[in-house]
Short mmCIF file of C-alpha atoms (C1' of nucleotides) in Angstrom, two decimals:
data_model
loop_
_atom_site.label_atom_id
_atom_site.label_comp_id
_atom_site.label_asym_id
_atom_site.label_seq_id
_atom_site.Cartn_x
_atom_site.Cartn_y
_atom_site.Cartn_z
CA MET A 57 0.02 -0.08 -0.12
CA PRO A 58 2.78 2.10 -0.56
CA GLU A 59 2.93 5.52 -2.33
CA LEU A 60 5.94 7.37 -3.40
CA PRO A 61 7.13 8.48 0.18
CA GLU A 62 6.80 4.98 1.37
CA VAL A 63 8.76 3.50 -1.54
CA GLU A 64 11.49 6.16 -1.01
CA THR A 65 11.67 5.38 2.73
CA THR A 66 12.06 1.69 1.75
CA LEU A 67 14.71 2.49 -0.74
CA ARG A 68 16.60 4.48 1.61
CA GLY A 69 16.46 1.49 4.08
CA ILE A 70 17.67 -1.07 2.00
CA SER A 71 20.16 0.87 0.15
CA PRO A 72 23.11 0.49 2.63
CA TYR A 73 22.62 -3.32 2.17
CA LEU A 74 22.29 -3.64 -1.44
CA LEU A 75 24.33 -0.74 -3.13
CA ASN A 76 27.72 -2.03 -4.29
CA LYS A 77 26.73 -5.37 -2.73
CA HIS A 78 26.52 -8.49 -4.64
CA ILE A 79 23.40 -10.53 -4.76
CA LYS A 80 24.29 -14.04 -4.40
CA SER A 81 21.21 -15.80 -5.38
CA VAL A 82 17.65 -15.15 -5.76
CA ARG A 83 14.98 -17.54 -4.31
CA VAL A 84 11.45 -17.69 -5.65
CA ARG A 85 8.71 -19.26 -3.31
CA GLN A 86 5.91 -17.76 -5.16
CA ARG A 87 6.31 -16.47 -9.00
CA GLN A 88 2.91 -15.63 -9.52
CA LEU A 89 2.83 -11.93 -8.68
CA ARG A 90 1.26 -9.23 -10.92
CA TRP A 91 3.37 -10.69 -13.67
CA PRO A 92 5.33 -13.86 -13.20
CA VAL A 93 8.87 -13.43 -11.71
CA PRO A 94 11.30 -13.97 -14.68
CA ALA A 95 13.00 -17.41 -14.40
CA ALA A 96 16.26 -15.60 -15.39
CA LEU A 97 16.31 -14.23 -12.00
CA SER A 98 16.29 -17.63 -10.30
CA LYS A 99 19.30 -18.58 -12.39
CA THR A 100 21.36 -15.55 -11.55
CA ARG A 101 24.55 -15.88 -9.36
CA ASP A 102 26.46 -12.93 -7.98
CA LEU A 103 25.22 -9.93 -9.39
CA LYS A 104 26.70 -6.67 -8.22
CA VAL A 105 24.26 -3.86 -7.69
CA THR A 106 26.02 -1.14 -9.21
CA ALA A 107 23.10 1.72 -8.77
CA LEU A 108 19.85 1.71 -6.86
CA GLN A 109 17.15 4.04 -7.86
CA ARG A 110 13.63 5.00 -7.52
CA ARG A 111 11.39 5.79 -10.69
CA GLY A 112 8.05 6.70 -9.54
CA LYS A 113 6.82 3.94 -7.36
CA TYR A 114 9.37 1.52 -8.98
CA ILE A 115 12.58 0.69 -7.49
CA VAL A 116 15.45 -0.28 -9.95
CA ALA A 117 18.35 -2.22 -9.10
CA GLN A 118 20.99 -2.03 -11.93
CA THR A 119 23.71 -4.88 -12.26
CA PRO A 120 25.93 -5.17 -15.17
CA ALA A 121 24.05 -8.09 -16.52
CA GLY A 122 20.78 -6.00 -16.29
CA SER A 123 18.41 -4.48 -14.08
CA ILE A 124 15.72 -5.78 -11.48
CA ILE A 125 12.67 -3.74 -11.35
CA ILE A 126 10.35 -4.13 -8.25
CA HIS A 127 6.98 -2.28 -7.73
CA LEU A 128 5.18 -2.88 -4.41
CA GLY A 129 1.69 -2.89 -5.59
CA MET A 130 -0.81 -2.32 -2.86
CA SER A 131 0.48 -4.29 -0.15
CA GLY A 132 4.09 -5.14 -0.92
CA SER A 133 7.01 -4.27 1.41
CA LEU A 134 10.66 -5.22 1.57
CA ARG A 135 12.63 -5.97 4.59
CA ILE A 136 16.38 -6.93 5.55
CA GLN A 137 16.85 -9.66 7.93
CA ASP A 138 19.75 -11.88 8.98
CA LYS A 139 18.14 -15.33 9.22
CA PRO A 140 17.19 -17.44 6.12
CA PHE A 141 14.79 -19.52 7.65
CA GLU A 142 12.46 -16.98 9.59
CA LEU A 143 10.10 -16.51 6.62
CA ARG A 144 6.42 -15.55 6.92
CA LYS A 145 3.31 -16.22 4.89
CA HIS A 146 3.54 -14.26 1.71
CA ASP A 147 7.34 -13.84 1.77
CA HIS A 148 7.53 -14.68 -2.12
CA VAL A 149 11.05 -13.71 -3.10
CA ILE A 150 14.46 -13.81 -0.97
CA PHE A 151 17.51 -12.06 -2.20
CA ASP A 152 20.63 -13.57 -0.68
CA LEU A 153 22.88 -10.95 -0.18
CA GLY A 154 25.90 -12.90 1.35
CA GLU A 155 27.21 -12.57 5.15
CA ASN A 156 23.81 -13.48 6.44
CA VAL A 157 21.98 -10.54 4.87
CA PHE A 158 18.65 -11.37 3.13
CA LEU A 159 16.36 -9.05 1.35
CA VAL A 160 12.62 -10.42 1.72
CA TYR A 161 9.92 -9.33 -0.77
CA HIS A 162 6.55 -9.68 0.99
CA ASP A 163 3.33 -9.09 -0.70
CA PRO A 164 -0.13 -10.61 0.59
CA ARG A 165 -2.23 -9.24 -2.29
CA ARG A 166 0.43 -9.93 -4.94
CA PHE A 167 -0.30 -6.84 -6.90
CA GLY A 168 3.28 -6.12 -7.03
CA SER A 169 5.93 -7.27 -9.44
CA ILE A 170 9.69 -8.16 -9.60
CA LEU A 171 10.92 -7.89 -13.12
CA TRP A 172 14.30 -8.39 -15.03
CA THR A 173 15.44 -6.59 -17.97
CA THR A 174 18.71 -6.45 -19.96
CA GLU A 175 17.75 -3.18 -21.67
CA PRO A 176 18.38 0.16 -19.77
CA ALA A 177 15.72 0.19 -17.28
CA ALA A 178 14.33 3.72 -18.42
CA LEU A 179 13.55 1.95 -21.73
CA HIS A 180 11.38 -0.70 -20.31
CA PRO A 181 7.85 -0.42 -21.46
CA LEU A 182 6.43 0.07 -17.90
CA LEU A 183 8.93 2.95 -17.39
CA SER A 184 9.34 4.67 -20.53
CA LYS A 185 5.90 6.33 -20.73
CA LEU A 186 6.03 7.71 -17.16
CA GLY A 187 5.52 11.26 -16.50
CA PRO A 188 8.10 13.54 -14.65
CA GLU A 189 9.15 13.00 -10.94
CA PRO A 190 6.91 15.37 -8.65
CA LEU A 191 9.83 16.34 -6.73
CA SER A 192 11.97 17.26 -9.89
CA ASP A 193 12.21 20.64 -11.54
CA ASP A 194 10.34 19.21 -14.61
CA PHE A 195 7.22 18.98 -12.61
CA ASN A 196 5.40 22.19 -12.14
CA GLY A 197 2.04 23.63 -12.49
CA ALA A 198 2.42 24.88 -16.18
CA LEU A 199 2.84 21.03 -17.07
CA LEU A 200 -0.31 20.20 -15.37
CA PHE A 201 -2.03 22.97 -16.82
CA LYS A 202 -0.99 22.22 -20.45
CA GLN A 203 -1.50 18.35 -20.02
CA SER A 204 -5.19 19.08 -18.47
CA ARG A 205 -6.61 21.18 -21.23
CA LYS A 206 -10.01 19.93 -22.40
CA LYS A 207 -9.89 16.87 -20.17
CA LYS A 208 -13.00 16.13 -18.36
CA VAL A 209 -11.75 13.51 -15.82
CA ALA A 210 -11.74 14.50 -12.26
CA VAL A 211 -8.49 16.37 -11.37
CA LYS A 212 -7.82 13.96 -8.50
CA HIS A 213 -8.10 11.06 -10.91
CA PHE A 214 -5.68 13.23 -13.50
CA ILE A 215 -2.90 13.71 -10.91
CA MET A 216 -3.04 10.13 -9.99
CA ASN A 217 -2.29 9.20 -13.67
CA SER A 218 1.34 8.07 -13.85
CA HIS A 219 1.56 9.36 -17.35
CA ILE A 220 1.17 12.70 -16.22
CA VAL A 221 3.05 12.68 -12.99
CA VAL A 222 4.21 9.59 -11.13
CA GLY A 223 4.28 8.76 -7.58
CA VAL A 224 0.91 10.70 -6.52
CA GLY A 225 -1.37 7.93 -4.81
CA ASN A 226 -4.64 7.84 -3.26
CA ILE A 227 -3.59 9.45 -0.03
CA TYR A 228 -1.57 12.24 -1.17
CA ALA A 229 -3.74 13.18 -3.92
CA SER A 230 -6.58 14.03 -1.30
CA GLU A 231 -4.14 15.92 0.90
CA SER A 232 -2.75 18.03 -1.92
CA LEU A 233 -6.01 18.86 -3.17
CA PHE A 234 -7.02 19.95 0.45
CA HIS A 235 -4.00 22.28 0.64
CA SER A 236 -4.78 23.98 -2.67
CA GLY A 237 -8.44 24.44 -2.16
CA ILE A 238 -9.55 22.46 -5.20
CA ARG A 239 -12.48 20.03 -5.24
CA PRO A 240 -11.43 16.72 -6.08
CA GLY A 241 -14.23 15.87 -8.45
CA LYS A 242 -13.69 19.18 -10.43
CA ALA A 243 -12.70 18.57 -14.17
CA ALA A 244 -9.02 18.78 -14.77
CA GLY A 245 -9.55 20.94 -17.73
CA ARG A 246 -11.38 23.61 -15.53
CA VAL A 247 -8.75 24.12 -13.10
CA THR A 248 -7.04 27.45 -13.52
CA ALA A 249 -3.29 27.77 -14.27
CA THR A 250 -2.78 29.52 -10.98
CA ALA A 251 -4.35 26.55 -9.11
CA TYR A 252 -2.48 24.26 -10.76
CA ASP A 253 0.63 26.13 -9.80
CA GLN A 254 -0.49 25.83 -6.03
CA LEU A 255 -1.24 22.24 -6.66
CA ALA A 256 2.00 21.40 -7.88
CA ASP A 257 3.80 23.03 -5.20
CA ASN A 258 1.66 21.36 -2.62
CA ILE A 259 2.11 17.92 -4.11
CA LYS A 260 5.99 18.53 -3.66
CA THR A 261 5.35 19.53 0.00
CA VAL A 262 3.30 17.04 0.80
CA LEU A 263 5.38 14.11 -0.48
CA SER A 264 8.56 15.71 0.96
CA GLU A 265 7.08 16.28 4.32
CA SER A 266 5.79 12.81 4.33
CA ILE A 267 9.19 11.47 3.36
CA LYS A 268 10.61 13.20 6.38
CA SER A 269 8.34 11.35 8.61
CA GLY A 270 9.19 7.95 7.18
CA GLY A 271 5.91 7.70 5.14
CA THR A 272 2.40 7.03 6.04
CA THR A 273 1.46 3.78 8.03
CA LEU A 274 -2.39 3.04 8.03
CA GLN A 275 -2.47 -0.38 8.59
CA ASP A 276 0.80 -2.24 8.03
CA PHE A 277 3.36 -0.24 6.08
CA VAL A 278 6.81 -0.74 7.80
CA ASN A 279 10.26 0.39 6.57
CA ALA A 280 13.06 -2.13 5.82
CA LYS A 281 13.73 -2.47 9.39
CA GLY A 282 10.04 -3.16 10.50
CA GLU A 283 9.16 0.23 11.65
CA PRO A 284 6.01 2.23 10.70
CA GLY A 285 5.91 5.84 9.45
CA TYR A 286 4.40 8.80 11.22
CA PHE A 287 2.85 10.91 8.41
CA GLN A 288 -0.75 9.84 9.10
CA GLN A 289 -0.72 12.19 12.28
CA THR A 290 -0.45 14.89 9.76
CA LEU A 291 -3.20 13.99 7.45
CA ASN A 292 -5.89 16.45 6.91
CA VAL A 293 -8.62 14.60 5.12
CA TYR A 294 -7.64 11.23 4.24
CA GLY A 295 -9.53 8.95 6.31
CA ARG A 296 -11.26 11.59 8.34
CA GLU A 297 -14.72 11.48 6.94
CA GLY A 298 -17.33 12.75 9.58
CA LYS A 299 -14.65 14.55 11.34
CA ALA A 300 -13.98 18.15 11.84
CA CYS A 301 -11.86 19.92 9.24
CA ARG A 302 -8.79 20.97 10.87
CA GLN A 303 -9.20 24.40 9.05
CA CYS A 304 -12.87 25.58 9.22
CA GLY A 305 -14.42 22.89 11.54
CA ASN A 306 -17.04 21.69 9.21
CA THR A 307 -17.41 17.91 8.52
CA ILE A 308 -15.24 16.16 6.13
CA LYS A 309 -16.57 14.25 3.26
CA GLN A 310 -16.07 11.05 1.35
CA ARG A 311 -17.22 10.15 -2.05
CA THR A 312 -15.84 7.77 -4.72
CA ILE A 313 -13.81 9.01 -7.71
CA GLY A 314 -12.49 6.63 -10.15
CA GLN A 315 -13.53 3.88 -8.03
CA ARG A 316 -11.26 5.33 -5.29
CA SER A 317 -12.19 6.54 -1.80
CA THR A 318 -11.83 10.32 -1.78
CA PHE A 319 -11.95 12.84 0.94
CA TYR A 320 -12.34 16.70 0.71
CA CYS A 321 -13.80 19.59 2.81
CA ALA A 322 -16.66 21.10 0.90
CA THR A 323 -15.94 24.51 2.46
CA CYS A 324 -12.57 24.89 2.07
CA GLN A 325 -12.37 23.04 -1.37
CA SER A 326 -14.25 24.68 -4.51
"C1'" DC B 123 -7.93 9.64 -29.23
"C1'" DT B 124 -10.48 9.86 -24.11
"C1'" DA B 125 -13.18 8.00 -20.40
"C1'" DA B 126 -14.58 4.49 -17.45
"C1'" DA B 127 -14.81 -0.21 -16.09
"C1'" DT B 128 -12.22 -4.46 -15.17
"C1'" DA B 129 -8.77 -7.40 -13.80
"C1'" DC B 130 -5.38 -9.27 -10.57
"C1'" DC B 131 -5.46 -11.23 -4.78
"C1'" DT B 132 -5.28 -11.71 0.48
"C1'" DG B 133 -7.00 -10.16 4.60
"C1'" DA B 134 -9.36 -6.96 7.97
"C1'" DT B 135 -13.67 -5.44 9.38
"C1'" DG B 136 -18.66 -4.77 10.37
"C1'" DG B 137 -23.26 -6.27 10.19
"C1'" DC B 138 -26.55 -9.91 11.00
"C1'" DT C 224 -18.67 -18.21 16.33
"C1'" DG C 225 -19.69 -18.18 11.28
"C1'" DC C 226 -20.91 -16.00 6.79
"C1'" DC C 227 -21.34 -12.66 3.92
"C1'" DA C 228 -20.62 -8.06 1.87
"C1'" DT C 229 -17.26 -4.43 1.71
"C1'" DC C 230 -13.25 -2.08 1.57
"C1'" DA C 231 -8.03 -1.54 1.31
"C1'" DG C 232 -1.97 2.85 -0.05
"C1'" DG C 233 -1.87 0.33 -7.53
"C1'" DT C 234 -1.98 0.44 -12.25
"C1'" DA C 235 -2.28 -1.94 -16.78
"C1'" DT C 236 -5.30 -3.52 -19.64
"C1'" DT C 237 -9.86 -4.08 -21.76
"C1'" DT C 238 -14.18 -2.03 -23.08
"C1'" DA C 239 -17.24 1.57 -24.62
#
DNA sequence: CTAAATACCTGATGGC
DNA sequence: TGCCATCAGGTATTTA
């Protein structure tokens, strides 16, 4: 259930154990994830991880032979442990990093994926069409304004589209729209340039503040060391239906947009 | 091309 | 305690 801050938190947690280290072998207990885990991975021996990066919600581990692309889906997590046999239900893939260090991929719903490509990862079909990183200078209000003209989709749905901008998931979409005073159901094409400037700024702020807090833990998100995040304490609308708006005191509302639960304050957002 | 619906899967929760 | 319906942090793919 990770969004960008949770993926970033995970990446930072596993990086010391993975970057410039060697993957001795990969053990696949359950290959049926979103897509089957490539057989090539099970056969690999001694892959040095020369770069470890995040692209959107994808984690990319580069090696001289190719790249491993990991997505955590809705319920995925990665953790480091020192014992090879202490595996839990839904621990699907285990990377042996040598010297009793193991990276374990855990994912009850199996919406996540682990892929292997010998092409540069950026050229992979899943990554090649992604929009800009929200925390980069390539992402701004002007881009949102330009991409949204004549679009009728709800602005919340629009900013959650990874081809427009990556990494804005269901929690942070509601939160950044609240901070910007924009109703989530408003047609993307009817949001003004000024409002998009604010929205882009607020997306950046909300995501970076969440990263500072170690991400949001609603039910079960934990970092690579098994610790929760604390950003949920800062949430203004997500999951707060029926409660008082922290800004105006009116009741926070919930409705469904694009099949996803959406939260907003009808007074503060128009 | 756009927009909406569907698909994948397990587990937690609440009503009866 | 059990059973059923509903919901959950994602997103590629199919359908209209």
